[in-house]
Coordinates of C-alpha atoms and ligand atoms in Angstrom, one line a residue:
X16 CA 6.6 18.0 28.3
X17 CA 4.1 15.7 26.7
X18 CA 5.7 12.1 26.1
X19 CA 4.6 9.6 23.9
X20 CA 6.9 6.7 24.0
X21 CA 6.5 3.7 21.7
X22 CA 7.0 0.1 23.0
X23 CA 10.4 -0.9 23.0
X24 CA 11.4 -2.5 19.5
X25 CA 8.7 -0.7 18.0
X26 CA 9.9 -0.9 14.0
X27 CA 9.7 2.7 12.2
X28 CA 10.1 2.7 8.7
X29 CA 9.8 3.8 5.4
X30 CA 7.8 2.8 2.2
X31 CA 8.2 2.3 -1.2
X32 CA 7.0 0.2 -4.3
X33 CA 9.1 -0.9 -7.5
X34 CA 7.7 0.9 -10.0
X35 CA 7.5 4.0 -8.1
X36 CA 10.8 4.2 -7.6
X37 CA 12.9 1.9 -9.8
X38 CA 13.0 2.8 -12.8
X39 CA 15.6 0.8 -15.0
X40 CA 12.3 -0.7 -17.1
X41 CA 14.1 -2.4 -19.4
X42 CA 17.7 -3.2 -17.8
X43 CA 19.0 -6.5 -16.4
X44 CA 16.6 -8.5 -18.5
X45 CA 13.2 -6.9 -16.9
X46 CA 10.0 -7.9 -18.8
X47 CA 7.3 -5.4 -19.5
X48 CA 4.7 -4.8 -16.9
X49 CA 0.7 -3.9 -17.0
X50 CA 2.1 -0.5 -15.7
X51 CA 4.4 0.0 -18.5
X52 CA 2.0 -0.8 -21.2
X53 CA -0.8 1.5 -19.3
X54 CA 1.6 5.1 -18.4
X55 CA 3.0 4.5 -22.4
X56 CA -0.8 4.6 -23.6
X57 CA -1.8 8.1 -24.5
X58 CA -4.4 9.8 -21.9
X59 CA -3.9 7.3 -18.9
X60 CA -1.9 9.2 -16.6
X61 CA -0.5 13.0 -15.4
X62 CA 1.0 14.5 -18.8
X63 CA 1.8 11.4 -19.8
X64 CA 4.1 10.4 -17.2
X65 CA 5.8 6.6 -17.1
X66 CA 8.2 5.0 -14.7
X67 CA 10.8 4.6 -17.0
X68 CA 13.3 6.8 -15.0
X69 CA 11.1 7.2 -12.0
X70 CA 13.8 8.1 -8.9
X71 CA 16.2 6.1 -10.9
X72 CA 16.6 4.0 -7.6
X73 CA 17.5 0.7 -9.8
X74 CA 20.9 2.5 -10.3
X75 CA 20.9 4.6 -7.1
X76 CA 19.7 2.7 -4.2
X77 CA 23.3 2.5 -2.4
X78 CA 22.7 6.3 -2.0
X79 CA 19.1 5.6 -0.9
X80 CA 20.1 2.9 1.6
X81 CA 22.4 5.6 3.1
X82 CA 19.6 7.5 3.3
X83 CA 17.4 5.5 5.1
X84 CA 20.8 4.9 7.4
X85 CA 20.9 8.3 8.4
X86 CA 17.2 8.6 9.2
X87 CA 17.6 5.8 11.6
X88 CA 14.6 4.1 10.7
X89 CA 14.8 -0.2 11.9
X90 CA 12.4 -1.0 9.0
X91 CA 12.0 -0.4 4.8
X92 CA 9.2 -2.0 3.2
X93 CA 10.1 -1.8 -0.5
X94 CA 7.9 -4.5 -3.7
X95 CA 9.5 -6.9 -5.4
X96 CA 9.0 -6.3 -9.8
X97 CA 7.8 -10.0 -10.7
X98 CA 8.3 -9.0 -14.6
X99 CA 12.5 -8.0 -13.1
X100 CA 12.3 -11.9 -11.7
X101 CA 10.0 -14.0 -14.8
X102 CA 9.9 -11.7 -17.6
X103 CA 7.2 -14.0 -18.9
X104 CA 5.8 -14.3 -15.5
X105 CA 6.3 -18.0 -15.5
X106 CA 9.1 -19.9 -17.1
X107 CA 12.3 -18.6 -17.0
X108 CA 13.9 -16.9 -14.0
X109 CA 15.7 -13.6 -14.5
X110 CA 19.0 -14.7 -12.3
X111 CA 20.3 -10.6 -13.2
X112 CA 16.6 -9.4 -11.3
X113 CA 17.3 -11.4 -8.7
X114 CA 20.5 -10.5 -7.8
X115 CA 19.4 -6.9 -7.4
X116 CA 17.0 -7.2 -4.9
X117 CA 19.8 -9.8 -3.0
X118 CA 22.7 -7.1 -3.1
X119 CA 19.3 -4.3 -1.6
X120 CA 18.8 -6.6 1.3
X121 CA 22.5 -7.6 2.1
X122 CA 23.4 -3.7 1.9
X123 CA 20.0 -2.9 3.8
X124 CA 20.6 -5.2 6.7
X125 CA 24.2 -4.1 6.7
X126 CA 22.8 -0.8 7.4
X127 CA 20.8 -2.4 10.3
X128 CA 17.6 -1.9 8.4
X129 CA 14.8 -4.5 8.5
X130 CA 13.6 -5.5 4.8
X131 CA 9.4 -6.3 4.4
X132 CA 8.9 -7.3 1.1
X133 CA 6.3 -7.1 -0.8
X134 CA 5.7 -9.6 -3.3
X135 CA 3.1 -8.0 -5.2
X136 CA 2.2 -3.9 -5.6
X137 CA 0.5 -3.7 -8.9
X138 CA 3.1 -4.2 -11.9
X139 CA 2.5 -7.9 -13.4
X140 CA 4.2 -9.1 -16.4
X141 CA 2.2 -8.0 -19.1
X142 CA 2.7 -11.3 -20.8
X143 CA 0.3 -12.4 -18.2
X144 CA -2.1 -9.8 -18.6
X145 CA -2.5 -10.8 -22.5
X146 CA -3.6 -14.3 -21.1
X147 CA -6.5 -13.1 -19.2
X148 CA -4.5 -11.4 -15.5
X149 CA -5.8 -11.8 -12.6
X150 CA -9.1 -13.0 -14.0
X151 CA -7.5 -16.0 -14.9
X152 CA -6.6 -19.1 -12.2
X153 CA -3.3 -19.1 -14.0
X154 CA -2.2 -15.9 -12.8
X155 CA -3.3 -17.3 -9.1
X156 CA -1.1 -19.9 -9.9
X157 CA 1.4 -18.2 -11.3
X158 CA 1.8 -15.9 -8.3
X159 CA 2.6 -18.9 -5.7
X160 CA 5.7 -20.2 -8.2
X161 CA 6.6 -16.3 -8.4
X162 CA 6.6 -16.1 -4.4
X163 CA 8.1 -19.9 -3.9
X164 CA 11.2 -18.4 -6.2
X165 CA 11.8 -15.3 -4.5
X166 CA 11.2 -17.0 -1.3
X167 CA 13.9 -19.0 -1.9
X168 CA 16.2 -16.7 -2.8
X169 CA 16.0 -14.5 -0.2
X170 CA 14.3 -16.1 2.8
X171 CA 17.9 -16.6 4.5
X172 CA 17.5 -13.2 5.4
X173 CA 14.2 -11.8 4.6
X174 CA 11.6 -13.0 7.6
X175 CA 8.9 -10.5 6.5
X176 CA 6.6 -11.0 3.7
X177 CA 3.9 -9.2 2.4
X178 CA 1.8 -10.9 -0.4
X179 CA -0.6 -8.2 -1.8
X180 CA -0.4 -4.5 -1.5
X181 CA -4.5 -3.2 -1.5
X182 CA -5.8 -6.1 -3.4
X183 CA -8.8 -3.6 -3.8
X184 CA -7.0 -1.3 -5.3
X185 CA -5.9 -3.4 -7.8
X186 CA -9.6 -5.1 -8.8
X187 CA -11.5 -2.1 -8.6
X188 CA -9.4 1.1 -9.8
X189 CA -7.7 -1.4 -12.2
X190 CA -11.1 -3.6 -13.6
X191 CA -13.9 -1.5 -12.8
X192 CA -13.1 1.9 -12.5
X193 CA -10.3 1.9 -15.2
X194 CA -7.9 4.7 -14.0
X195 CA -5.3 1.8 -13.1
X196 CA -3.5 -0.8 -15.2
X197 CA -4.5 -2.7 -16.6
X198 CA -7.6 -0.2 -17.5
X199 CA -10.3 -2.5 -17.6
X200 CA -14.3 -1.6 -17.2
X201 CA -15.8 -4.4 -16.3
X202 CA -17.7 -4.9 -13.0
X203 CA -18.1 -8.7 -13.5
X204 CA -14.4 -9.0 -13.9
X205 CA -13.2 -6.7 -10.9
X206 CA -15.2 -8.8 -8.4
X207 CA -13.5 -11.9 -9.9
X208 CA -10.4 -10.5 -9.7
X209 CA -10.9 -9.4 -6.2
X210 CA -11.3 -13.1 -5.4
X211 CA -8.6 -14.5 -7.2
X212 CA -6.0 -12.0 -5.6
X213 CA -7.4 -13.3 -2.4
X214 CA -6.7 -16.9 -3.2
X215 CA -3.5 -15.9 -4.6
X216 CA -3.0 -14.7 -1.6
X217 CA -3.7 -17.7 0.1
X218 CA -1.9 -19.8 -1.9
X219 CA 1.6 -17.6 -2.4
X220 CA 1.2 -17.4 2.4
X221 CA 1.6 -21.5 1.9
X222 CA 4.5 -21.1 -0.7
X223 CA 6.2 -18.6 2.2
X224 CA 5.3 -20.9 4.8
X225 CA 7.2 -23.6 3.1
X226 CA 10.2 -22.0 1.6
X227 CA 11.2 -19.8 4.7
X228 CA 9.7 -21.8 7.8
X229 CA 10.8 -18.5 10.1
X230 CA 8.9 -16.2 8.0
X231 CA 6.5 -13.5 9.1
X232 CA 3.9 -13.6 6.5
X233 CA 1.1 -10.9 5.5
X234 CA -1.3 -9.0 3.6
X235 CA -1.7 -4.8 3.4
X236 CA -5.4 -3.8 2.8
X237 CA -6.0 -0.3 2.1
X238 CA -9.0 0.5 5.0
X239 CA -10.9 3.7 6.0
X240 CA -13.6 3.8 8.9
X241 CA -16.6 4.5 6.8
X242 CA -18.9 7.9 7.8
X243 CA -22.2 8.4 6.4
X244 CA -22.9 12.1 4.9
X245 CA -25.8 12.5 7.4
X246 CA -28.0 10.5 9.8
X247 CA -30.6 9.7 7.3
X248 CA -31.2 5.7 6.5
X249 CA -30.4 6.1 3.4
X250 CA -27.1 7.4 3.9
X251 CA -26.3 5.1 6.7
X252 CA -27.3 1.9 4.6
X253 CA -25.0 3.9 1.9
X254 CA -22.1 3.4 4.4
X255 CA -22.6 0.5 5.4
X256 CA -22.3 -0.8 1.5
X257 CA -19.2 0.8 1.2
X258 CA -17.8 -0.7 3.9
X259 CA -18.6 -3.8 3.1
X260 CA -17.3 -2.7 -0.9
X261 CA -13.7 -1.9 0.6
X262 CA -13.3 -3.5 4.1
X263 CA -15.5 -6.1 5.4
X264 CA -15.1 -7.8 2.0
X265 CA -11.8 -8.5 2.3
X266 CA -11.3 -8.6 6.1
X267 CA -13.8 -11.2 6.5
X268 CA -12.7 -14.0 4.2
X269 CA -9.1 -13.5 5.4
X270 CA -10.1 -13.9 9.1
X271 CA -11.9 -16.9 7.8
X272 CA -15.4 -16.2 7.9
X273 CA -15.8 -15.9 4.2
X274 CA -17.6 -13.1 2.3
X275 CA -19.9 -11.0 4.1
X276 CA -23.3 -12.2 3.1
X277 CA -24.9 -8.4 2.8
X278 CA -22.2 -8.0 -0.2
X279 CA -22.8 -11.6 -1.4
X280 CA -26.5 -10.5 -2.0
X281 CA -25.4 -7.0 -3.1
X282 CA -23.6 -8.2 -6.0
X283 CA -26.0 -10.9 -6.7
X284 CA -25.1 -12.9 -9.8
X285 CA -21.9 -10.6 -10.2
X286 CA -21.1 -12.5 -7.3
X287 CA -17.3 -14.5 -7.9
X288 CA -17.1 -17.8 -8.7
X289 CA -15.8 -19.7 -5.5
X290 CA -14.1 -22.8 -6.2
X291 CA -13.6 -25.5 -3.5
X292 CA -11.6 -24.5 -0.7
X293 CA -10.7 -21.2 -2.1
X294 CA -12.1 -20.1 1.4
X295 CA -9.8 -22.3 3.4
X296 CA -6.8 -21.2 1.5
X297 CA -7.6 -17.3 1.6
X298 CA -8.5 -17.8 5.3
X299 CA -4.8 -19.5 5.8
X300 CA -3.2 -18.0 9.2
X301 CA -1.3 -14.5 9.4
X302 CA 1.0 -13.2 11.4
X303 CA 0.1 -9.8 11.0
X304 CA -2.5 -7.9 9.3
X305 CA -1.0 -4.8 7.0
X306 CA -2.8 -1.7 6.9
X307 CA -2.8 0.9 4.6
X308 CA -4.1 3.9 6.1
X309 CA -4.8 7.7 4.7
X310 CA -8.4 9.1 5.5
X311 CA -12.1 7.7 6.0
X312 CA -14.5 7.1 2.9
X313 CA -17.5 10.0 3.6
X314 CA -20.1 8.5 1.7
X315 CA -23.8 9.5 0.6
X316 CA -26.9 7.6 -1.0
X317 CA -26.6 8.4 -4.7
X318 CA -29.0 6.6 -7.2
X319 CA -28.8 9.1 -9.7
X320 CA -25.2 7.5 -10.7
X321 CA -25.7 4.0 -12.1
X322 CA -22.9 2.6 -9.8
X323 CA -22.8 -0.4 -8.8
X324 CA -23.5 0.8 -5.2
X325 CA -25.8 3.6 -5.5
X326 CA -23.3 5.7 -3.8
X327 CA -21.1 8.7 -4.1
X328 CA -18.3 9.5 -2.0
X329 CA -17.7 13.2 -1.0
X330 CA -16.2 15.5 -3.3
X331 CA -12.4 17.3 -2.1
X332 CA -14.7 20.1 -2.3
X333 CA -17.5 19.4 -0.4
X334 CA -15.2 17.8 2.4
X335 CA -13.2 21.5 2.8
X336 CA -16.7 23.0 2.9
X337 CA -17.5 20.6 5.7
X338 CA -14.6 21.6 7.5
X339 CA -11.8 19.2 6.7
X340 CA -8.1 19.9 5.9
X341 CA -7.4 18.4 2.6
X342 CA -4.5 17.2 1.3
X343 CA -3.2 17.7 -2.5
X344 CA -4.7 14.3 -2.9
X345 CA -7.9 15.7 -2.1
X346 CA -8.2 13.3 1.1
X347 CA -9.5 14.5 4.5
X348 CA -6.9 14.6 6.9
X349 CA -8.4 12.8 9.9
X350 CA -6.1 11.7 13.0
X351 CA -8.4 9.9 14.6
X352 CA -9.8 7.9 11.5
X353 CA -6.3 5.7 12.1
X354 CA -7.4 5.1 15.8
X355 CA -10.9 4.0 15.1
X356 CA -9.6 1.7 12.3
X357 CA -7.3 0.8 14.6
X358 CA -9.2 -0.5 17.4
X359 CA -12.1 -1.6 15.2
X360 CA -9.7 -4.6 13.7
X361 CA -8.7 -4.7 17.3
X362 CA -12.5 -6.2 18.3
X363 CA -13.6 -7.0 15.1
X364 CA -11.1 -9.2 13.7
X365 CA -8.3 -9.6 16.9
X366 CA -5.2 -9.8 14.4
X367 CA -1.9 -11.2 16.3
X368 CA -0.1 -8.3 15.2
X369 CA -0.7 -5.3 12.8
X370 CA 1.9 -3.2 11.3
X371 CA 0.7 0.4 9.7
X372 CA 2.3 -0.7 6.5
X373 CA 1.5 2.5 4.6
X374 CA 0.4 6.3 6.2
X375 CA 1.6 9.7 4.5
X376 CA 0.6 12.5 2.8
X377 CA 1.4 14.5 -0.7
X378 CA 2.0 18.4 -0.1
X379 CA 2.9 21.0 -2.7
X380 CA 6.1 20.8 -1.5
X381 CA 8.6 23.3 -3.1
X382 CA 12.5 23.3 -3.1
X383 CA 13.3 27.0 -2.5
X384 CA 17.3 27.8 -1.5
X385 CA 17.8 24.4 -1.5
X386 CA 15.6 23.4 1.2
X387 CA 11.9 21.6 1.5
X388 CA 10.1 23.3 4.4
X389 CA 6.9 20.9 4.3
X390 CA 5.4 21.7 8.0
X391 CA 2.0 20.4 6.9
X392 CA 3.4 16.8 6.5
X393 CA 5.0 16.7 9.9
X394 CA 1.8 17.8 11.4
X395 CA -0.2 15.4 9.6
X396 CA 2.4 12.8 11.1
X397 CA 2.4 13.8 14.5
X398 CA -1.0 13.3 14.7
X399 CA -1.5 10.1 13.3
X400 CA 1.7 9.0 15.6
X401 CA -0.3 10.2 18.2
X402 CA -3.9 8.3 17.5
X403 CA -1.4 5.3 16.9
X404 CA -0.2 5.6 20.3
X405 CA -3.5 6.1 21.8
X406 CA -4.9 2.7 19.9
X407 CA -1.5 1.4 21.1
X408 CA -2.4 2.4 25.0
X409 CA -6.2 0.3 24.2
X410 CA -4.4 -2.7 23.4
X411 CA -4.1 -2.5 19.6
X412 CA -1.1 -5.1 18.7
X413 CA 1.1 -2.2 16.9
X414 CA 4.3 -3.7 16.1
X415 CA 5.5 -0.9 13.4
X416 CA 4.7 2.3 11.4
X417 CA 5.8 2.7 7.5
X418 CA 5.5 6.2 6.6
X419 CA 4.5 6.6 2.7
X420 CA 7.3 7.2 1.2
X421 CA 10.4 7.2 1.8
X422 CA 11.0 9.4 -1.7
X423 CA 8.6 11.3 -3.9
X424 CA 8.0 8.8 -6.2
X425 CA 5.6 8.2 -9.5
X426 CA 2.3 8.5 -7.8
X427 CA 0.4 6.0 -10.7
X428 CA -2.1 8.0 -12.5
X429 CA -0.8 11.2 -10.8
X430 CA 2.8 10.6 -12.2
X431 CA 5.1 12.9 -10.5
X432 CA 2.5 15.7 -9.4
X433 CA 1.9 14.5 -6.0
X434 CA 4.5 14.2 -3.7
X435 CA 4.1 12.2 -1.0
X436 CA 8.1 11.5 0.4
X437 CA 10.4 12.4 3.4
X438 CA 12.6 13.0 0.7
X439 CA 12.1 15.4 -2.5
X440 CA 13.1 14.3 -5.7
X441 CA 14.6 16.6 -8.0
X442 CA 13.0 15.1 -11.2
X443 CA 15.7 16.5 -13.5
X444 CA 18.3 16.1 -11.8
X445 CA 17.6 13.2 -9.7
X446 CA 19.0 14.5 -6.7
X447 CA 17.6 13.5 -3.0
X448 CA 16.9 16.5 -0.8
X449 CA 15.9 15.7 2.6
X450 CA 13.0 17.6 3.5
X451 CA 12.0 19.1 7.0
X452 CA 10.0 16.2 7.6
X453 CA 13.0 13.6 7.5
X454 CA 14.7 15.6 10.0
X455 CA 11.7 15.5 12.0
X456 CA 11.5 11.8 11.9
X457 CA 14.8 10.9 12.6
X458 CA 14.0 13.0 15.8
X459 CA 10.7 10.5 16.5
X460 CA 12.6 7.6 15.3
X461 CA 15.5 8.2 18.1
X462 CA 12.5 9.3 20.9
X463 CA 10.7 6.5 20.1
X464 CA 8.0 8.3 19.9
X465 CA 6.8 12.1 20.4
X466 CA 8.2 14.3 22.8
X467 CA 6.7 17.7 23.0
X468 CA 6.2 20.5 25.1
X469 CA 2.6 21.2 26.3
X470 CA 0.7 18.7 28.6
Ligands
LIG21 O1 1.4 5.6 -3.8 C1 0.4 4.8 -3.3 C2 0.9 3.4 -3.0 O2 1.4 2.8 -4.1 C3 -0.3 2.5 -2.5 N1 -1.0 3.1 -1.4 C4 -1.4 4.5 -1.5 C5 -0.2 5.4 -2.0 C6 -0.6 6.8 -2.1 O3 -1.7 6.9 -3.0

């Protein structure tokens, strides 16, 4: 038998995100979000797909907290939907949204499961997107009262906080490239937006801090280990762009050491406007690091494309041809991409603690006689449980490990086409049908870790 025991108390969990999952959009008082207004305009997503119903978990989560009971897992990391708490996104608290996230985490910890919360994974009020979003200091503003109020409402018992979910995410697909709400094309404007996230950021880790003086407070950045296409210069300088494009940019002001001074020149006059002691705020102390992890970024020299890195990234296509296993996402599935990420932050940056805050994959997976036989996930688990463990053995401060998701859930501008849960989602029904893979990690859950026969 091969064992690979986690450390004692290690926290297994699940992952989800409010509008992914909750549904509900306009019950209880709930304002509209960007993500609303973006799945209801024509072209924007999968066949049209909106969260409206989503997994209908705004009405349903007793069943789902059962759920997660009979997994086993310690942990759930689930968002917090800041238009269910200020409609307007400032003003006037929504007591009704409130009180459904306080009845999730008294029935959650009754259930002996550990909430994270997320403040903040992608669906602002749309009244403060039609003042300017997150290019505007208000919305940075904004953010810390929306953080202070939650704070208070559930700190008693909530001691883990996330602030941002892939702030990249959010200022590139979502300002640059478009294919996210709010749907914006503007370079200038992602950059900026990339900056004020960060000093939201900042600002909403001093709110926590204040309101909930036991808190564990945090941010998830979605990370890959960058590869270059070949050993040419030109494609190594390529990588080492995009690396600074989707780590070192983010990394590096947070561990206080500002931007990185390559990416300062890159972007040149698109460059954010910094104002005084933004740095020291964004560069405020952690306690853990949380990192979104699904594949590395394979990336080539590319001028022909006027991008704003003369870059390309491999194609699904030519990764399969290159030998990779893709998933329906069109990722590379690569095990040991989580290690070297892993131990990378380990001697880059020396975060206290990190949690793997998000890790999964999406599978055609098919309900047939009732049953979900998805052996590729659990593969793709096993060995990304098993380069966690070997970061672990270097010295890697792993304190948890969220697997993405929980449920099939409305996967943005995928809508429902890509599933990505333990659990399938019957999307006409609504049901919840375990799949093999939840079996499989209640078995790891209970090991604490991976027992299996073979050397
Ligand atoms: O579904 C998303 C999640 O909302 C953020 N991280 C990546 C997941 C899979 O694409």
């Amino acid at each position: 038998m091969r064992e690979r025991r986690f450390p004692d108390g290690f926290l297994w969990g699940t992952a989800t995100a409010a509008y992914q999952i909750e549904g509900a959009v306009s019950e209880d008082g709930r304002g509209p979000s960007i993500w609303d207004t973006f799945s209801h305009t024509p072209g924007k997503t999968f066949e049209g797909h909106t969260g409206d119903v989503a997994c209908d978990h705004y009405h349903r989560w007793p069943e789902d907290v059962r759920l997660m009971q009979q997994l086993g897992t310690p942990a759930y990391r689930f968002s917090i939907a800041w238009p269910r708490i200020l409609p307007q996104g400032t003003g006037q608290v929504n007591q009704r949204g409130l009180d459904f996230y306080d009845r999730l985490v008294d029935a959650l910890l009754q259930a002996g499961v550990t909430p994270f919360v997320t403040l903040y994974h992608w669906d602002l009020p749309q009244a403060l997107q039609d003042r300017g979003g997150w290019a505007e200091r208000e919305t940075v503003e904004a953010f810390a009262a929306y953080a202070d109020i939650v704070a208070r409402r559930l700190g008693d018992r909530v001691k883990h906080w996330i602030t941002h979910n892939e702030p990249w995410v959010v200022a590139f697909l979502g300002h640059y490239l478009g294919v996210h709400a709010p749907g914006l094309q503007d370079v200038r404007v992602a950059i900026q937006v990339s900056h004020n996230l960060l000093v939201s950021h900042g600002h909403a880790v001093q709110a926590l801090r204040a309101a909930v003086p036991d808190a564990q407070v945090g941010i998830t950045l979605n990370l890959s280990p960058v590869r270059a296409a070949t050993d040419s210069e030109e494609d190594r300088l390529a990588a080492q762009r995009y690396d600074g494009f989707l780590n070192r940019w983010f990394l590096d002001p947070v561990f206080g050491r500002g931007y990185p001074q390559d990416m300062l020149e890159q972007y040149g006059e698109l460059a954010p406007t910094v104002e005084p002691r933004d740095l020291d705020a964004i560069a405020a102390p952690l306690d853990f690091l949380g990192v979104n992890y699904y594949t590395p970024a394979f990336v080539r020299h590319d001028p022909s494309e006027a991008n704003l890195l003369n870059l390309a990234l491999l194609s699904p296509e030519e990764l399969r041809a290159a030998g990779y296993e893709t998933t329906e996402m069109g990722w590379a599935i690569v095990p040991d991409g989580l290690y070297e990420l892993l131990t990378r932050l380990l001697h880059e940056y020396a975060p206290r603690v990190i949690y793997i805050t998000e890790n999964g994959a999406a599978f055609a997976d098919r309900l047939v006689a009732g049953e979900v036989r998805d052996p590729r996930r659990i593969a793709f688990l096993r060995d990304h449980f098993a380069a966690a463990h070997r970061a672990l053995q270097e010295g890697v401060p792993l304190r948890g490990y969220f697997v993405w998701s929980l449920m099939d859930n409305f996967e943005w501008a995928h809508g429902y086409s890509k599933r990505f849960g333990l659990i399938y989602i019957d999307y006409e029904t609504l049901e919840r049908i375990p799949k093999e893979s939840y079996a499989w990690y209640a078995e790891v859950i209970r090991a604490n870790g991976l027992v299996e026969p073979g050397r």
